[in-house]
Coordinates of N, CA and C in Angstrom, one line a residue:
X1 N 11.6 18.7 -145.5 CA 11.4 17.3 -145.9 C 10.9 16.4 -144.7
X2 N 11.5 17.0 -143.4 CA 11.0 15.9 -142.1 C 9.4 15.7 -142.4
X3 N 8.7 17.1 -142.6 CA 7.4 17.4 -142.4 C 6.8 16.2 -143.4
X4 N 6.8 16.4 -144.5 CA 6.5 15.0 -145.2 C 6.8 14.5 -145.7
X5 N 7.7 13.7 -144.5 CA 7.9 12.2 -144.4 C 6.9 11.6 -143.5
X6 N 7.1 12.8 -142.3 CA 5.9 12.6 -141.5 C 4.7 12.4 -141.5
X7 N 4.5 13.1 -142.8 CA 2.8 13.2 -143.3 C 2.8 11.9 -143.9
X8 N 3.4 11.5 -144.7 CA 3.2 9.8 -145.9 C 3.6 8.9 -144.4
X9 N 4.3 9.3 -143.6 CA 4.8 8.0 -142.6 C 3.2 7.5 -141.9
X10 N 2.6 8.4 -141.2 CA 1.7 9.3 -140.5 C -0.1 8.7 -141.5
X11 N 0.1 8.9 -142.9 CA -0.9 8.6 -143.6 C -1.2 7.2 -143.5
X12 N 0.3 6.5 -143.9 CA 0.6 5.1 -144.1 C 0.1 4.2 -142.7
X13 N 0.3 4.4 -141.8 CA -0.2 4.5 -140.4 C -1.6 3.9 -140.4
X14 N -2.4 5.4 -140.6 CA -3.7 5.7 -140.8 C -4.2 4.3 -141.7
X15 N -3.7 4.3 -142.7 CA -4.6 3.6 -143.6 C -4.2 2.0 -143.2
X16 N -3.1 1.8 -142.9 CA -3.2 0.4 -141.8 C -4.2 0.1 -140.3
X17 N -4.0 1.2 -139.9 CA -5.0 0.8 -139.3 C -6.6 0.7 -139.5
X18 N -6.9 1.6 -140.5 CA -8.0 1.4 -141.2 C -8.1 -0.4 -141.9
X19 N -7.1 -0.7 -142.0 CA -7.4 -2.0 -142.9 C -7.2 -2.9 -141.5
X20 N -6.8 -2.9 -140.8 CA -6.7 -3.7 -139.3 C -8.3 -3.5 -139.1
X21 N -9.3 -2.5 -139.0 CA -10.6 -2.3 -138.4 C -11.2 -2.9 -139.7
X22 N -11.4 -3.2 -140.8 CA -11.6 -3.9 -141.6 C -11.4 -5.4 -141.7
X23 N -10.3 -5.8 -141.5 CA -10.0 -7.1 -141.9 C -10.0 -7.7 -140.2
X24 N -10.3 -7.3 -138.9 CA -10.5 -7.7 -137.8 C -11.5 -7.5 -137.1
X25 N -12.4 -6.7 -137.5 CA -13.5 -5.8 -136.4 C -14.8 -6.1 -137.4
X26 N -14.3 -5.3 -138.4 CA -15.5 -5.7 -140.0 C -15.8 -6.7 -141.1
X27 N -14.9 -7.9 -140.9 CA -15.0 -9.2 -141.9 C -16.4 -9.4 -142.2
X28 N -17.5 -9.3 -141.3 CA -18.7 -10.0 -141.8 C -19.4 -8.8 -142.5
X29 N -19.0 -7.7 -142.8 CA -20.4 -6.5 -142.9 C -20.1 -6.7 -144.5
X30 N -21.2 -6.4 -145.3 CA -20.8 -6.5 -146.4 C -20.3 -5.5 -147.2
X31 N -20.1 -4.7 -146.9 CA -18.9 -3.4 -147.1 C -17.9 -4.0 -147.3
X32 N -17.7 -4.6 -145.8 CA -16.1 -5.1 -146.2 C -15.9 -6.4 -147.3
X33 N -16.7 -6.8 -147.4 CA -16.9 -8.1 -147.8 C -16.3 -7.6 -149.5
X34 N -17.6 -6.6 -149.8 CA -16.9 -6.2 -151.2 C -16.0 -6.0 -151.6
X35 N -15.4 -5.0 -150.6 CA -14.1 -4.1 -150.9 C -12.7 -5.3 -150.5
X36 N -13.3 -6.6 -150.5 CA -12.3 -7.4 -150.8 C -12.2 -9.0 -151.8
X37 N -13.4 -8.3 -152.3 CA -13.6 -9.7 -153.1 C -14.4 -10.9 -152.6
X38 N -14.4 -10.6 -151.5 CA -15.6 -12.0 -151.1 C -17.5 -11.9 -151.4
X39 N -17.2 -12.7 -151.6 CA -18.9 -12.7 -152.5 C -20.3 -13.6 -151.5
X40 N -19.7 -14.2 -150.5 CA -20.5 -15.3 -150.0 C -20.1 -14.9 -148.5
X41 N -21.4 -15.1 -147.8 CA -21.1 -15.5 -146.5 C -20.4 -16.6 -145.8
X42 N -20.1 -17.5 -146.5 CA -19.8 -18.6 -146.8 C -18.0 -18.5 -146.8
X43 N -17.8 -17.6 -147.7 CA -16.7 -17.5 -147.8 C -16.0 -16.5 -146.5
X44 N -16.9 -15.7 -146.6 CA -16.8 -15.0 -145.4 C -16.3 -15.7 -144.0
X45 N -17.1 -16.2 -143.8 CA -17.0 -17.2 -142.7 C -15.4 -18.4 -142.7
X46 N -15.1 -18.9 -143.4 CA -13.9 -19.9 -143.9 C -13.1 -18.8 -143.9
X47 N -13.0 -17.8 -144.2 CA -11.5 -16.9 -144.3 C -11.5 -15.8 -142.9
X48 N -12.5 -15.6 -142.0 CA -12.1 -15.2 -141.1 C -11.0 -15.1 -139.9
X49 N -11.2 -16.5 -139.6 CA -9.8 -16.3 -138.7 C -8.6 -15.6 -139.4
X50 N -8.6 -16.0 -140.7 CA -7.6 -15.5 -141.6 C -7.1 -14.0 -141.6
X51 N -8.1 -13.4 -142.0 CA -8.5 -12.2 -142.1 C -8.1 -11.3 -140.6
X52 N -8.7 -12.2 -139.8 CA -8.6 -11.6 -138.4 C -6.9 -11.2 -137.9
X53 N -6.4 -12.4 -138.4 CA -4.9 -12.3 -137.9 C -4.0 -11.3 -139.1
X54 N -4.3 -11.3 -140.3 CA -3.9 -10.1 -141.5 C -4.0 -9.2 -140.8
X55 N -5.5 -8.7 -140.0 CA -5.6 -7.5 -140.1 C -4.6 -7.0 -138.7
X56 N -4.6 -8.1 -137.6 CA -3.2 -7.7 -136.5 C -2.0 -7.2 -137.5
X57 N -1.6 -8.0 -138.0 CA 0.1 -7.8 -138.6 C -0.3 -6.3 -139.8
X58 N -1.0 -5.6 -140.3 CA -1.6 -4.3 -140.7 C -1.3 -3.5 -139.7
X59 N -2.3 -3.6 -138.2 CA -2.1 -3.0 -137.3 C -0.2 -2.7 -136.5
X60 N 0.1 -4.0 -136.4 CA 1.6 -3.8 -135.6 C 2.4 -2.9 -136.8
X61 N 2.3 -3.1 -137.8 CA 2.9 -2.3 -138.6 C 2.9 -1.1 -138.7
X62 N 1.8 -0.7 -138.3 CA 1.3 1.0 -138.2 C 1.4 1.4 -137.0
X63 N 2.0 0.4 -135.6 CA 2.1 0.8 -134.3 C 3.7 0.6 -134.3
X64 N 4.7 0.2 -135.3 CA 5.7 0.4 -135.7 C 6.1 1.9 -136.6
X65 N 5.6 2.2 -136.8 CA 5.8 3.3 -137.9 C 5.2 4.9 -137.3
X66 N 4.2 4.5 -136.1 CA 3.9 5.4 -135.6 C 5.1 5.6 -134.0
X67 N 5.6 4.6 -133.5 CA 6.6 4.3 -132.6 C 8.2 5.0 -133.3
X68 N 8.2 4.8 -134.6 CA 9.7 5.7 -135.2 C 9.4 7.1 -135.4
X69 N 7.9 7.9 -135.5 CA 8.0 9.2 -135.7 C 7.8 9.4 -134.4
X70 N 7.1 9.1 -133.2 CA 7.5 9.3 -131.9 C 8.6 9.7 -131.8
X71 N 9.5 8.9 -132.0 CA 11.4 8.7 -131.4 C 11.7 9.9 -132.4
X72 N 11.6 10.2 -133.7 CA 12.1 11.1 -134.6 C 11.7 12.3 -133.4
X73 N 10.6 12.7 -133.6 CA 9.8 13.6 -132.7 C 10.6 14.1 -131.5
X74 N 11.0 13.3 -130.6 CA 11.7 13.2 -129.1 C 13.4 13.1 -129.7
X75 N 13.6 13.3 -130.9 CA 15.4 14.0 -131.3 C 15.5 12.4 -131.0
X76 N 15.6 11.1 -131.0 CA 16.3 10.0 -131.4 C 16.1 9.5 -132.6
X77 N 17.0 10.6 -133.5 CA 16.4 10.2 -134.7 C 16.7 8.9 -135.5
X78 N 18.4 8.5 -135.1 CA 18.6 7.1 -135.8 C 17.7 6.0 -135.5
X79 N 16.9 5.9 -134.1 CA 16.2 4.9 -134.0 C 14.7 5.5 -134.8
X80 N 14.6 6.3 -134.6 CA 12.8 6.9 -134.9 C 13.2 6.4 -137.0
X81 N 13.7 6.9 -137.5 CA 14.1 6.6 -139.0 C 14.0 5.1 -138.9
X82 N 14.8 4.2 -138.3 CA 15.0 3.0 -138.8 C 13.8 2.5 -138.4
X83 N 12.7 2.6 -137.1 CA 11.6 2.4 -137.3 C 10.5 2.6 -138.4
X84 N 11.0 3.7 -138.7 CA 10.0 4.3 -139.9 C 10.1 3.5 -141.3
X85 N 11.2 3.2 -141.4 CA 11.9 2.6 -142.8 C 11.5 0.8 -142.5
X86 N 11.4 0.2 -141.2 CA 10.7 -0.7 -141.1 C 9.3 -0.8 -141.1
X87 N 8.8 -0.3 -140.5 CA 7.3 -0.5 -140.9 C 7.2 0.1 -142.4
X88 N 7.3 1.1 -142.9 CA 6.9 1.5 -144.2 C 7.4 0.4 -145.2
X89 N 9.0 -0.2 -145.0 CA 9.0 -1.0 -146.1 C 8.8 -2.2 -146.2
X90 N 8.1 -2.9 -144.9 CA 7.3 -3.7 -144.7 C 6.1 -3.8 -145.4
X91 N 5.2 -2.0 -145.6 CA 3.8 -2.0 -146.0 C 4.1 -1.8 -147.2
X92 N 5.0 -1.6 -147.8 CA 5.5 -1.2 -149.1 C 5.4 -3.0 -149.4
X93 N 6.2 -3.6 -148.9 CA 6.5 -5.4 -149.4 C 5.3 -6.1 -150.0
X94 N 4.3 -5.6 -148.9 CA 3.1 -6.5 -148.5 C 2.1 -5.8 -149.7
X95 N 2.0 -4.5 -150.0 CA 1.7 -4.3 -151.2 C 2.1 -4.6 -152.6
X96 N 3.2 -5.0 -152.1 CA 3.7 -5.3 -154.0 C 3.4 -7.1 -154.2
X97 N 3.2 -7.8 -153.1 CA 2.5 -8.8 -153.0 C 1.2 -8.9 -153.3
X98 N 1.1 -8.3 -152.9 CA -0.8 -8.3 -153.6 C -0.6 -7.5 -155.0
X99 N -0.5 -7.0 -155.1 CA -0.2 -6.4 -156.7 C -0.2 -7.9 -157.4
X100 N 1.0 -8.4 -157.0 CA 1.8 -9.5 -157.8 C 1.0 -10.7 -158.1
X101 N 0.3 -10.9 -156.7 CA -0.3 -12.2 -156.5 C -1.7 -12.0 -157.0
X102 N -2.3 -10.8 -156.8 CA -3.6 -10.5 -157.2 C -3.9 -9.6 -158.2
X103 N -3.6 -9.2 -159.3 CA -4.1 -8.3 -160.2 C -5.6 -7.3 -160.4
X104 N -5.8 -8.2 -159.4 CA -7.2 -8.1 -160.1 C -7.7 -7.0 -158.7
X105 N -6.8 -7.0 -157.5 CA -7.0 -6.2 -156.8 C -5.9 -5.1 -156.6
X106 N -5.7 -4.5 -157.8 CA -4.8 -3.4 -157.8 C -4.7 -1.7 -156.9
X107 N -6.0 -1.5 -157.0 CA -6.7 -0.5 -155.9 C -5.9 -0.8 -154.9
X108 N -6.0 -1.5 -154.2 CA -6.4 -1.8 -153.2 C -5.1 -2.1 -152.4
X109 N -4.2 -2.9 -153.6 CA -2.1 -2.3 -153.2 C -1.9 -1.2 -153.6
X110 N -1.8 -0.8 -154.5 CA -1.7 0.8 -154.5 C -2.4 1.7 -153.3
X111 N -3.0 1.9 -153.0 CA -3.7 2.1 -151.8 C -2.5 2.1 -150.8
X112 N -2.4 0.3 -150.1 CA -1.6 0.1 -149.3 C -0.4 1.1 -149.5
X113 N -0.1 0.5 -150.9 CA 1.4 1.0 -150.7 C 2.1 2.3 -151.2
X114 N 0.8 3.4 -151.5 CA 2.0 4.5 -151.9 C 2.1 5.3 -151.0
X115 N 1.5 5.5 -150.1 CA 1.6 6.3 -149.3 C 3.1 6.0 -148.3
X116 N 3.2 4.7 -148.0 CA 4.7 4.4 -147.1 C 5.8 4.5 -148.1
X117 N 5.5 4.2 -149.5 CA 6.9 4.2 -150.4 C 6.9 6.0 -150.9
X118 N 6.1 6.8 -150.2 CA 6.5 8.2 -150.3 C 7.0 8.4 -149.2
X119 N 6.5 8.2 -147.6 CA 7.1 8.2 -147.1 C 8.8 7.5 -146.9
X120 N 8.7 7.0 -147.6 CA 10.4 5.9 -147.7 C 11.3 7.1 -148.7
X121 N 10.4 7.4 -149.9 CA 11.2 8.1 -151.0 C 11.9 9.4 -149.8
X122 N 10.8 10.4 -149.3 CA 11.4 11.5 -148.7 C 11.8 11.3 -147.4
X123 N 11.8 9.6 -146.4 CA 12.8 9.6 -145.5 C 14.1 9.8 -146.3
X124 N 14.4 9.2 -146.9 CA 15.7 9.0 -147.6 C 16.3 10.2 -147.8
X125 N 15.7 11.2 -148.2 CA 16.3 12.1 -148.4 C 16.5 13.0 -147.1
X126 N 15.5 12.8 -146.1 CA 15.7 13.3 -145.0 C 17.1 13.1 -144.3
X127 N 16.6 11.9 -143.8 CA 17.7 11.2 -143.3 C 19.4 10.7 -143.7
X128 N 19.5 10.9 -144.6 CA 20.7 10.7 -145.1 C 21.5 12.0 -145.3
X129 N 21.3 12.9 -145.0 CA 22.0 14.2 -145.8 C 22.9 14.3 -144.4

């Protein structure tokens, strides 16, 4: 079960920082533009700084969650877990926010968030026995 937790902890990671190089590096390209609903350059432009600073707090989150399977890794496991369980149910949070708030971009929390709430489902069972 350590193995994948690691793997969904590890995924969840990945795909934050994918959305960090997105929403910080790639705001103007129209790729990204799609794959988040902005339709204008215009808009583009006005929600940048926005975007820019989203996509940091994506990033720390996945430099959290990769910092707990380190510590797991190196046998400190109470700390390496509780890191893990914070960043994932952080990215878990932040997905069910956009679910809630946005419907209409459901992909796209789902996405965010199943990967860390599998990793959360089979920490739990790791960790606690």
């Amino acid at each position: 079960m350590l193995l994948t937790t690691m793997i969904f902890a590890g995924l969840a990671a990945a795909i934050h920082v994918y959305i960090f190089i997105l929403e910080s590096l790639r705001w103007d390209r129209a790729s990204t533009r799609a794959a988040f609903g902005i339709h204008s350059d215009a808009e583009a432009a006005a929600t940048k700084p926005m975007a820019f600073n989203q996509g940091f707090y994506n990033l720390f989150l996945a430099i959290l969650t990769l910092m707990g399977m380190a510590f797991v890794l190196g046998s400190s496991t109470t700390i390496g877990a509780t890191l893990i369980f914070a960043g994932t149910g952080s990215m878990v949070a932040a997905g069910l926010v956009l679910l809630l708030s946005s419907p209409k971009l459901a992909r796209a929390a789902l996405t965010q968030l199943a990967a860390p709430a599998l990793a959360i489902i089979f920490g739990v069972i790791t960790f606690t026995r």
